[in-house]
XYZ file of C-alpha atoms in Angstrom:
671
model
C -0.257 0.167 0.203
C 0.992 3.840 -0.593
C 2.448 5.029 2.579
C 1.454 8.754 2.859
C 4.432 10.927 4.143
C 3.097 12.858 7.795
C 3.782 16.583 8.395
C 6.738 15.948 10.728
C 5.514 19.466 12.546
C 8.463 20.746 15.024
C 11.162 18.529 14.164
C 14.231 19.969 13.108
C 15.686 19.303 9.746
C 18.830 17.155 11.181
C 16.253 14.401 12.707
C 15.243 13.219 9.524
C 18.029 14.659 6.761
C 19.012 11.289 5.074
C 15.590 9.982 4.023
C 16.661 6.713 3.309
C 19.054 6.372 7.025
C 21.689 5.595 4.009
C 24.693 7.610 5.426
C 26.203 4.368 7.557
C 29.233 5.033 10.127
C 30.743 2.981 12.321
C 32.865 3.349 15.265
C 36.361 2.063 14.938
C 36.780 -1.614 15.926
C 38.958 -5.019 14.828
C 37.432 -7.360 17.179
C 34.302 -8.834 17.522
C 33.826 -8.475 21.295
C 33.875 -5.942 24.395
C 33.016 -5.609 27.210
C 33.427 -1.731 27.707
C 30.288 0.243 28.046
C 31.365 2.539 25.472
C 32.995 0.305 23.427
C 32.413 -1.085 19.703
C 32.756 -4.105 17.656
C 33.418 -5.453 14.438
C 30.212 -6.676 12.542
C 30.038 -10.257 11.145
C 29.161 -8.971 7.596
C 28.787 -10.926 5.106
C 29.651 -10.185 0.966
C 26.052 -10.970 -0.195
C 22.438 -11.448 1.099
C 20.728 -10.241 4.178
C 23.877 -10.491 6.223
C 25.345 -8.106 3.689
C 22.523 -5.564 3.735
C 24.228 -1.734 5.124
C 24.281 -2.045 9.371
C 21.591 1.427 10.379
C 21.000 2.478 14.737
C 18.129 2.151 16.202
C 17.267 5.824 16.145
C 17.348 5.391 12.228
C 15.277 2.694 11.845
C 12.997 4.334 13.878
C 13.445 7.720 11.860
C 13.082 6.024 8.983
C 9.402 4.317 10.068
C 7.931 7.896 11.094
C 8.925 9.297 7.458
C 7.198 6.181 5.814
C 4.783 5.942 8.805
C 4.129 9.562 10.940
C 0.542 9.225 11.335
C -0.643 5.477 11.138
C -1.109 4.095 15.195
C 2.166 3.099 16.855
C 0.913 2.417 20.373
C -2.812 1.648 22.114
C -3.597 2.376 25.532
C -7.019 1.643 27.432
C -8.196 4.475 29.523
C -11.338 4.378 30.745
C -12.883 1.619 28.487
C -11.563 3.306 25.679
C -8.303 2.457 23.648
C -6.408 5.429 23.139
C -3.471 5.525 20.389
C -0.306 7.474 19.531
C 0.713 8.185 16.271
C 4.431 7.250 15.183
C 5.151 10.704 14.899
C 3.952 11.145 18.416
C 5.746 8.735 19.916
C 8.923 9.743 18.052
C 8.456 12.983 19.678
C 7.712 12.004 22.728
C 10.761 9.872 22.681
C 12.706 12.806 22.012
C 11.048 14.835 25.220
C 11.834 12.280 27.316
C 15.568 11.941 25.753
C 16.310 15.696 26.877
C 14.755 15.383 30.312
C 17.523 12.662 31.037
C 20.187 14.882 29.474
C 18.722 17.363 32.015
C 18.593 15.214 34.793
C 22.643 14.134 34.272
C 22.418 11.063 32.222
C 26.400 10.237 31.375
C 26.976 8.470 27.843
C 26.783 4.472 28.005
C 25.188 4.998 31.669
C 22.208 2.888 32.802
C 18.019 4.134 32.814
C 16.985 1.477 34.687
C 13.242 1.092 33.767
C 11.459 -1.379 36.620
C 7.649 -1.730 35.576
C 4.547 -3.717 33.543
C 4.434 -2.937 29.899
C 3.318 0.618 28.746
C 3.555 3.506 26.298
C 6.236 5.064 29.328
C 8.202 2.003 29.361
C 9.083 2.713 25.606
C 9.129 5.791 25.310
C 11.916 5.438 28.572
C 13.952 3.442 26.881
C 13.862 4.982 23.128
C 14.381 7.994 25.093
C 17.453 6.495 27.296
C 18.754 5.555 23.750
C 18.512 8.337 22.066
C 19.842 10.402 25.262
C 23.032 8.307 24.406
C 22.489 5.870 27.297
C 22.017 2.286 27.800
C 18.681 1.159 28.031
C 17.854 -1.396 31.176
C 15.052 -3.492 31.924
C 14.432 -5.008 35.363
C 12.141 -7.632 36.232
C 9.053 -6.520 37.497
C 9.203 -8.841 40.444
C 12.725 -8.269 41.033
C 13.505 -8.160 44.925
C 15.518 -4.568 45.904
C 18.383 -6.955 46.137
C 18.047 -7.904 42.519
C 17.196 -4.216 41.757
C 20.227 -2.841 43.379
C 22.455 -5.360 41.698
C 21.319 -4.350 37.761
C 21.371 -0.449 38.576
C 24.557 -0.739 40.237
C 26.405 -3.066 37.728
C 25.228 -0.611 34.872
C 25.835 2.087 36.847
C 22.421 3.907 36.417
C 21.532 7.352 36.231
C 18.175 7.456 36.143
C 15.765 4.885 37.017
C 12.341 4.818 35.699
C 9.554 3.121 38.182
C 5.815 2.183 37.746
C 4.024 2.967 40.424
C 4.806 3.513 44.629
C 5.097 -0.129 45.236
C 8.321 -0.556 43.151
C 9.514 2.726 44.144
C 9.962 1.623 47.867
C 11.970 -0.868 46.224
C 14.440 1.636 44.943
C 14.201 3.885 47.980
C 15.002 1.031 50.568
C 18.566 0.372 48.368
C 19.158 4.128 47.199
C 22.196 4.837 49.250
C 24.175 1.805 47.547
C 23.407 3.351 44.242
C 26.414 5.986 44.033
C 25.707 6.798 39.971
C 22.037 7.166 40.513
C 20.487 10.883 40.215
C 16.909 10.639 40.190
C 13.785 8.357 40.084
C 10.886 8.961 37.807
C 7.354 7.346 38.567
C 5.477 7.007 35.657
C 1.605 5.908 36.863
C 0.136 7.159 40.024
C 0.830 10.085 42.058
C 3.589 10.247 44.035
C 2.835 9.725 48.248
C 5.577 12.279 48.832
C 7.947 15.096 47.390
C 11.512 14.803 47.333
C 14.647 16.268 45.947
C 15.830 14.088 42.368
C 11.507 12.443 42.501
C 9.913 13.154 39.563
C 6.521 12.110 38.102
C 5.863 11.564 34.761
C 4.471 14.220 34.132
C 6.900 16.455 35.308
C 9.673 14.827 34.080
C 8.821 14.814 30.408
C 8.260 18.734 30.668
C 11.926 18.945 32.251
C 13.804 18.566 29.229
C 11.670 21.517 27.508
C 14.754 23.762 27.282
C 17.631 21.326 25.705
C 18.313 22.892 22.447
C 17.329 20.369 19.582
C 20.575 20.635 18.189
C 22.038 19.294 21.366
C 20.076 16.545 21.466
C 20.667 15.725 17.371
C 24.428 15.929 17.885
C 23.960 13.144 20.542
C 21.753 10.788 17.934
C 23.611 11.539 15.269
C 27.066 10.483 16.967
C 25.632 6.992 18.017
C 27.507 4.367 16.282
C 25.495 0.929 14.640
C 28.325 -1.032 16.209
C 27.905 0.453 19.859
C 25.801 -0.555 22.717
C 22.441 0.734 23.112
C 20.598 -1.784 25.564
C 21.309 -4.470 28.247
C 19.368 -6.909 28.535
C 20.092 -9.178 31.866
C 19.988 -12.661 32.419
C 18.205 -14.509 34.888
C 21.063 -15.098 37.420
C 19.672 -18.911 37.998
C 22.976 -20.365 37.734
C 25.347 -17.416 39.045
C 25.374 -13.345 39.081
C 22.845 -11.905 36.618
C 25.076 -10.872 33.503
C 24.445 -7.895 30.943
C 24.105 -8.847 27.958
C 25.149 -5.783 25.324
C 23.436 -5.634 22.341
C 24.412 -3.081 19.926
C 22.280 -0.949 17.286
C 22.726 -3.589 14.423
C 22.522 -6.853 16.317
C 18.813 -5.384 17.361
C 18.043 -3.922 13.973
C 19.309 -6.803 11.778
C 17.722 -9.488 13.498
C 14.427 -7.735 13.394
C 14.563 -7.281 9.739
C 15.470 -10.965 9.425
C 12.899 -12.575 11.593
C 10.430 -10.195 10.083
C 11.188 -10.800 6.760
C 11.363 -14.578 7.607
C 7.555 -14.447 9.168
C 6.324 -12.157 6.172
C 5.303 -9.380 8.735
C 3.514 -6.466 7.018
C 3.490 -2.884 7.727
C -0.194 -3.794 9.020
C 0.510 -5.911 11.965
C -1.209 -5.830 15.405
C 0.265 -7.251 18.706
C 0.014 -7.307 22.152
C 2.131 -6.778 24.930
C 1.576 -8.332 28.021
C 5.642 -10.471 28.557
C 7.763 -8.930 30.290
C 9.887 -6.640 28.633
C 13.331 -6.800 30.351
C 12.994 -10.173 27.988
C 14.993 -10.021 25.006
C 11.716 -11.681 22.960
C 9.533 -9.027 24.523
C 11.564 -6.075 23.280
C 12.294 -7.667 20.045
C 8.407 -8.392 19.507
C 6.519 -5.187 21.180
C 8.801 -2.935 20.720
C 11.421 -3.384 17.439
C 9.412 -5.292 15.301
C 6.410 -2.854 14.717
C 8.665 0.065 14.640
C 10.736 -2.070 11.760
C 7.461 -3.148 9.950
C 5.152 0.421 10.966
C 2.705 -1.967 12.835
C 0.747 -1.176 16.380
C 1.894 -2.297 19.844
C -1.366 -2.650 22.050
C -0.604 -2.868 25.996
C -2.707 -5.551 28.094
C -3.751 -5.265 31.364
C -1.387 -5.739 34.076
C -2.936 -8.949 35.456
C -3.221 -10.366 31.823
C -1.159 -13.273 33.270
C -3.736 -13.566 35.931
C -6.869 -14.304 33.660
C -7.502 -10.939 31.638
C -5.109 -11.855 28.605
C -7.841 -13.560 26.270
C -10.378 -10.909 26.635
C -7.480 -8.640 25.452
C -6.999 -10.697 22.826
C -10.604 -10.524 21.530
C -10.540 -6.793 21.824
C -7.471 -6.222 20.189
C -7.379 -9.222 17.619
C -4.025 -9.139 17.096
C -2.397 -10.759 13.805
C 0.698 -11.416 15.646
C 0.950 -13.043 18.982
C 3.679 -14.576 21.218
C 3.301 -16.943 24.188
C 5.589 -18.568 25.954
C 4.790 -22.563 26.555
C 3.210 -22.256 29.825
C 0.588 -19.415 28.286
C -0.208 -22.048 25.506
C -0.462 -24.675 28.024
C -2.762 -22.812 30.349
C -5.125 -21.918 27.111
C -5.059 -25.706 26.314
C -6.050 -26.716 30.050
C -9.110 -24.227 30.130
C -10.142 -25.390 26.512
C -10.247 -28.802 27.775
C -11.933 -27.955 30.748
C -14.463 -26.099 28.377
C -15.065 -28.835 26.280
C -15.430 -31.152 29.149
C -18.534 -29.326 30.028
C -20.116 -29.090 26.448
C -22.587 -31.265 25.445
C -21.875 -35.440 23.878
C -22.742 -34.379 20.218
C -20.325 -30.918 20.613
C -17.508 -33.422 21.882
C -18.119 -35.252 18.806
C -17.664 -33.125 16.635
C -15.122 -31.599 17.957
C -12.856 -34.685 18.374
C -14.186 -35.236 14.917
C -12.847 -31.918 13.673
C -9.343 -32.103 15.302
C -8.941 -35.377 13.494
C -9.446 -33.416 10.458
C -7.305 -30.180 11.872
C -4.119 -32.585 12.741
C -4.289 -34.535 9.740
C -4.546 -31.087 7.497
C -1.071 -29.934 9.067
C 0.328 -32.697 8.991
C -0.034 -32.801 5.402
C 1.396 -29.632 5.124
C 4.602 -30.352 7.245
C 4.741 -33.411 5.003
C 4.638 -31.035 1.728
C 1.578 -32.773 1.028
C -0.629 -29.824 -0.773
C -4.276 -31.389 -0.207
C -6.197 -31.170 2.550
C -8.482 -34.046 4.231
C -11.887 -34.288 3.354
C -14.167 -32.261 5.214
C -11.654 -29.709 5.764
C -13.581 -26.693 4.936
C -16.640 -28.119 7.597
C -14.620 -28.317 10.297
C -13.366 -25.135 9.656
C -16.676 -23.190 9.790
C -17.908 -25.725 12.886
C -14.652 -25.371 14.522
C -11.596 -23.927 13.686
C -13.601 -20.495 13.023
C -15.333 -20.476 16.110
C -11.867 -21.192 18.588
C -9.841 -18.456 16.821
C -12.917 -16.552 17.402
C -13.277 -16.752 20.925
C -9.350 -16.756 21.729
C -9.766 -13.628 19.650
C -6.841 -15.381 16.903
C -9.185 -14.631 13.801
C -6.945 -12.208 12.357
C -3.601 -13.903 13.997
C -1.198 -15.390 11.348
C 1.413 -15.746 13.166
C 1.190 -17.442 16.188
C 4.798 -17.699 17.793
C 6.320 -19.732 21.105
C 9.611 -19.722 22.785
C 11.532 -18.659 25.665
C 11.365 -22.480 26.979
C 10.534 -25.788 25.380
C 6.915 -26.352 24.622
C 5.859 -30.097 24.461
C 4.732 -32.095 21.510
C 1.133 -32.791 23.290
C 1.191 -28.755 22.741
C 2.029 -28.094 19.522
C -0.084 -31.036 18.469
C -3.152 -29.925 20.230
C -3.177 -26.547 18.448
C -2.231 -27.801 15.027
C -5.154 -30.073 15.487
C -7.304 -26.647 15.980
C -5.683 -25.087 12.698
C -3.651 -22.597 14.921
C 0.004 -23.786 14.120
C 2.513 -22.542 16.672
C 5.882 -21.314 15.442
C 8.593 -22.630 17.545
C 11.739 -19.666 17.743
C 14.849 -20.548 19.191
C 18.019 -18.306 20.528
C 18.741 -16.573 23.615
C 19.809 -13.042 25.204
C 23.397 -13.657 23.593
C 21.891 -13.683 19.927
C 19.101 -10.688 20.228
C 16.349 -13.028 20.484
C 15.795 -15.483 17.758
C 18.158 -17.706 15.805
C 15.962 -20.485 14.516
C 12.274 -20.119 13.642
C 9.560 -22.463 12.618
C 7.667 -21.388 9.565
C 4.405 -22.270 8.289
C 5.664 -23.996 4.792
C 8.453 -25.341 6.885
C 8.164 -26.986 10.714
C 8.706 -29.948 12.354
C 6.382 -30.863 15.592
C 9.809 -31.283 17.935
C 11.882 -29.004 15.996
C 12.918 -25.393 16.717
C 12.719 -24.606 12.502
C 15.546 -23.582 10.556
C 18.408 -21.036 10.657
C 17.232 -17.403 10.087
C 18.707 -16.760 6.671
C 21.839 -14.923 7.436
C 22.840 -16.779 10.111
C 24.899 -20.151 10.692
C 24.535 -23.197 13.220
C 27.330 -25.496 13.998
C 27.431 -28.332 16.541
C 30.302 -28.722 18.642
C 31.897 -31.609 19.144
C 29.296 -33.989 17.597
C 28.106 -37.363 19.223
C 27.408 -40.483 17.665
C 23.928 -39.716 17.646
C 24.458 -36.398 16.163
C 23.992 -34.179 18.511
C 26.626 -31.564 20.591
C 26.769 -27.713 21.281
C 24.602 -25.573 19.235
C 26.664 -22.694 18.433
C 25.956 -19.261 16.714
C 27.041 -17.355 14.251
C 25.566 -13.952 12.657
C 25.312 -10.495 12.851
C 22.974 -10.912 16.049
C 25.464 -12.082 18.290
C 26.162 -10.038 20.867
C 28.742 -7.877 21.704
C 30.191 -9.080 25.317
C 28.907 -8.982 28.733
C 29.773 -5.587 30.429
C 32.295 -5.538 32.379
C 32.866 -9.291 32.349
C 36.113 -10.646 29.692
C 36.286 -13.847 31.441
C 32.324 -14.829 31.140
C 32.527 -13.423 27.397
C 34.739 -15.604 26.411
C 33.650 -18.981 28.149
C 30.516 -17.898 25.642
C 32.510 -16.688 22.423
C 35.376 -18.657 21.404
C 38.523 -17.780 19.409
C 36.816 -17.944 16.115
C 34.117 -15.602 17.634
C 31.018 -18.385 17.193
C 28.399 -17.979 20.033
C 28.288 -21.186 22.568
C 24.952 -21.687 23.706
C 25.236 -24.598 26.063
C 22.225 -26.141 25.020
C 22.877 -29.582 23.115
C 20.864 -30.303 19.671
C 21.038 -31.881 16.642
C 20.263 -30.820 13.189
C 18.547 -33.460 10.234
C 19.262 -33.449 7.089
C 16.690 -31.011 6.188
C 18.423 -28.538 8.784
C 15.955 -28.410 11.214
C 17.129 -27.968 14.865
C 16.323 -30.116 17.388
C 17.512 -29.070 21.435
C 17.648 -32.261 23.257
C 18.540 -30.357 26.610
C 20.947 -27.639 28.228
C 24.708 -28.638 29.622
C 24.096 -27.101 32.876
C 20.804 -28.949 33.058
C 22.181 -32.127 32.319
C 22.026 -35.056 35.248
C 24.995 -36.850 35.199
C 24.644 -39.755 37.471
C 26.960 -41.276 39.589
C 27.884 -43.451 36.636
C 28.990 -41.103 34.540
C 25.878 -40.940 32.188
C 24.729 -37.623 30.746
C 20.562 -37.630 30.963
C 19.284 -34.432 29.331
C 15.830 -33.876 31.444
C 13.562 -32.533 29.418
C 12.704 -35.415 26.942
C 12.083 -37.106 29.926
C 10.312 -34.751 31.931
C 7.776 -34.237 28.536
C 7.393 -37.576 27.925
C 5.511 -37.886 31.292
C 3.489 -35.070 30.871
C 2.209 -36.099 27.555
C 1.031 -39.285 29.666
C -0.674 -37.838 32.245
C -2.793 -34.361 32.166
C -2.980 -34.022 35.421
C 0.890 -33.282 35.965
C 1.579 -29.629 35.883
C 5.235 -29.629 36.259
C 7.832 -32.503 36.146
C 11.748 -32.196 37.172
C 14.020 -34.657 36.881
C 16.799 -35.005 39.648
C 19.893 -37.171 40.560
C 22.674 -35.467 39.886
C 25.881 -37.117 41.020
C 22.821 -39.756 42.316
C 22.763 -43.411 41.627
C 19.343 -43.383 40.101
C 17.451 -40.922 38.701
C 14.054 -39.421 40.475
C 11.557 -36.849 40.260
C 9.491 -34.387 41.699
C 5.887 -33.881 40.551
C 3.481 -31.177 40.774
C -0.537 -31.472 40.100
C -2.189 -28.915 38.186
C -4.162 -26.816 40.915
C -5.930 -23.545 40.646
C -4.328 -20.030 40.749
C -5.014 -16.558 43.091
C -5.611 -14.501 40.319
C -3.779 -11.867 43.093
C -0.966 -13.193 44.150
C -0.355 -15.437 41.512
C 0.413 -18.387 44.349
C -1.029 -22.157 43.426
C -3.843 -22.976 45.622
C -4.840 -26.363 46.724
C -7.848 -26.721 44.648
C -7.260 -29.138 41.680
C -7.832 -27.655 38.543
C -11.199 -28.781 36.621
C -9.637 -30.776 34.006
C -7.657 -32.112 37.228
C -10.774 -33.409 38.991
C -12.420 -34.774 36.153
C -9.316 -37.168 35.628
C -9.224 -38.173 39.052
C -13.282 -38.749 38.562
C -12.811 -41.019 35.477
C -10.077 -43.051 37.764
C -12.821 -43.235 40.612
C -10.832 -41.266 42.987
C -13.110 -38.289 44.454
C -9.894 -36.303 45.592
C -10.695 -32.578 44.736
C -7.570 -31.211 46.655
C -3.562 -31.475 46.430
C -3.570 -32.031 49.852
C -6.033 -34.835 49.787
C -4.505 -36.507 46.708
C -0.864 -36.830 49.065
C -2.314 -37.156 52.215
C -3.971 -40.584 51.518
C -1.373 -41.235 48.817
C -4.760 -41.952 46.603
C -4.509 -45.571 45.149
C -5.819 -44.328 42.488
C -3.923 -41.490 41.364
C -0.383 -42.861 42.932
C -1.192 -46.200 40.429
C -1.594 -44.313 37.010
C 1.632 -42.450 37.546
C 3.223 -45.299 38.205
C 1.942 -46.793 35.361
C 2.923 -43.842 33.266
C 6.108 -43.378 34.665
C 6.699 -47.456 33.799
C 5.755 -46.660 29.864
C 7.977 -43.518 29.751
C 10.923 -46.095 31.635
C 10.630 -48.743 28.362
C 11.412 -45.897 25.687
C 14.678 -44.993 28.105
C 17.664 -45.083 25.725
C 19.602 -46.898 28.980
C 18.659 -48.448 32.710
C 20.929 -44.973 33.814
C 17.893 -43.000 32.370
C 14.951 -44.734 34.157
C 13.262 -43.034 36.592
C 12.941 -44.983 39.825
C 11.191 -42.966 42.341
C 8.992 -39.822 42.338
C 7.208 -37.643 44.587
C 4.366 -35.787 44.216
C 4.621 -32.092 45.522
C 2.201 -30.379 48.138
C 2.477 -27.083 45.910
C 2.757 -26.447 42.171
C 5.639 -24.082 41.312
C 5.148 -20.079 40.044
C 7.090 -17.202 39.864
C 5.531 -16.048 43.295
C 7.251 -18.968 44.835
C 10.425 -18.690 43.043
C 10.830 -21.943 41.529
C 9.674 -20.209 37.548
C 11.019 -17.327 36.394
C 9.279 -14.447 34.651
C 9.061 -16.363 31.322
C 7.877 -19.339 33.128
C 11.129 -21.056 32.940
C 12.179 -23.655 35.261
C 14.675 -22.457 37.789
C 16.296 -26.027 38.418
C 18.790 -24.883 41.291
C 15.693 -23.038 42.932
C 13.983 -25.821 43.046
C 17.055 -28.327 44.007
C 17.578 -26.032 47.423
C 13.757 -25.933 48.359
C 13.301 -29.424 47.813
C 16.531 -30.777 48.992
C 15.125 -32.790 52.114
C 12.532 -34.498 49.380
C 15.325 -35.457 47.242
C 17.585 -36.880 49.671
C 14.428 -38.840 50.899
C 15.041 -40.545 47.297
C 18.221 -41.885 48.162
C 17.782 -43.158 51.999
C 18.900 -46.687 51.890
């Protein structure tokens, strides 16, 4: 479609001086890595293809989109029951205003601006404003403790911290005296409970820099180079202190374009922002891909993961939606629960349609250009209705990633004609490295490598599995102030070692089989990847919520299990009550249990027996006796973010669980 060039209002001529953003300037660098905040790297450019495209900064990318899409809605926030939109031109101007205010507050070059809170337009504006002002944008998980906030803010030498509300402000005030570089705090929602020097409301903050000359900001923007750092992504710290992953402008702009083009995204994309923006996936998908392609980002309610997400999806009807595996699993559980309450006829129709849908998608996967008989009727009676009920009737790109997803969940959504495209990568490669596509996917695979990137399997074993290594323009600069850790991640040739184990098939599809640091190494020296065994058991038992394999340096393997239970919508805490799906499962076995405590307290014979039978079936498929699970226990409480067992993206924190349930685990091995 033809895009009308907007009026640039009061934007100076310097802002958009180069309409095509072809003025490529790089800071001098002869090394692929650096750990200095103001350092620069040699880009991994190729001679042809997408990896040869001229590098640009994130700010040049933004300017280009403002030129093309300035009057289009960029952001949408719900206020008073109505969606209010911000155009790209307004968005850009607000980022400039924030940048000027950061400068007035004393933001120094390549020092951090920490942002602590739930997704919002203010979060985006603070992030990009920090980059415009020459600082480093730094997301901090909203669930972080004061101690975790202090570590990140001190590590990036944050000059300014932007917090959502009083609850987050209290965390910062508690550790403020331990932040020698901190000059100001900005609260972007609600009124301040107190007035004090260096503390600002969002409104006051945005007006602070009014007197800063445009020319000063323009000069800083022009001085930024594509091979310099603009953003820090802090790792979750489950295996040690969090590391500040330095992402360059080129890392972000290049991977955004490569990933978006792989997915055939257009300038009409609509997405919903709800996952933690301190995570690289949310930043790429919510902030930078919309900017790259001129799409619109809608902000979900802060309680999205407590039950309001689907209602937001129904209103927004996104064209692109990303859900971590646990989000898709929760949707699956809810739909199964609703299906179990349907009439006999509706259940029969649904079952028939799902077989059609699964067959159609397996045909597509196998390159068979035909659909099973009855597909059109199944689509009309079931698929379209389900998609509409979920708010996904316009969604052509349903993505998942950030943690392993079970084959059962993939096949469930395939049966509803909702293919989940699996992305795989890490913070150190600015998000995605492989992705499944509608025309190229395998149910147990993470897809193929992005065009312009490469995969190498390091030290493959007999089955072809080894450590997955990455190469591409998206590979990070290094860990801030951590040269030794950086050199552990990057080898002498510059390949990024992921720490994940996997293998490639003859068609180039990647299969991740485990993580080196998560490998359970038995006392006999057998290396056991836990995820395949855990997933196999969960597929056997719909009552199981989480499963974690243990047995490192032990004589045999054991497993910790949790049952599917309800969750307190306000706190996110797992409850004792079983879910409707779990109760139905119990009833089918002849058990009257409705609570986790009932199952454990009575060692419910029906439940314990069916779990053991499922474990026996999983053990029959084990590659060796050392990979068989000999003991297991049901825990009294499910894993959760609130409990500390799950990270912000719902990934299992294995070291935390090992520590919390040390006595239970030791009990497995008492003679």
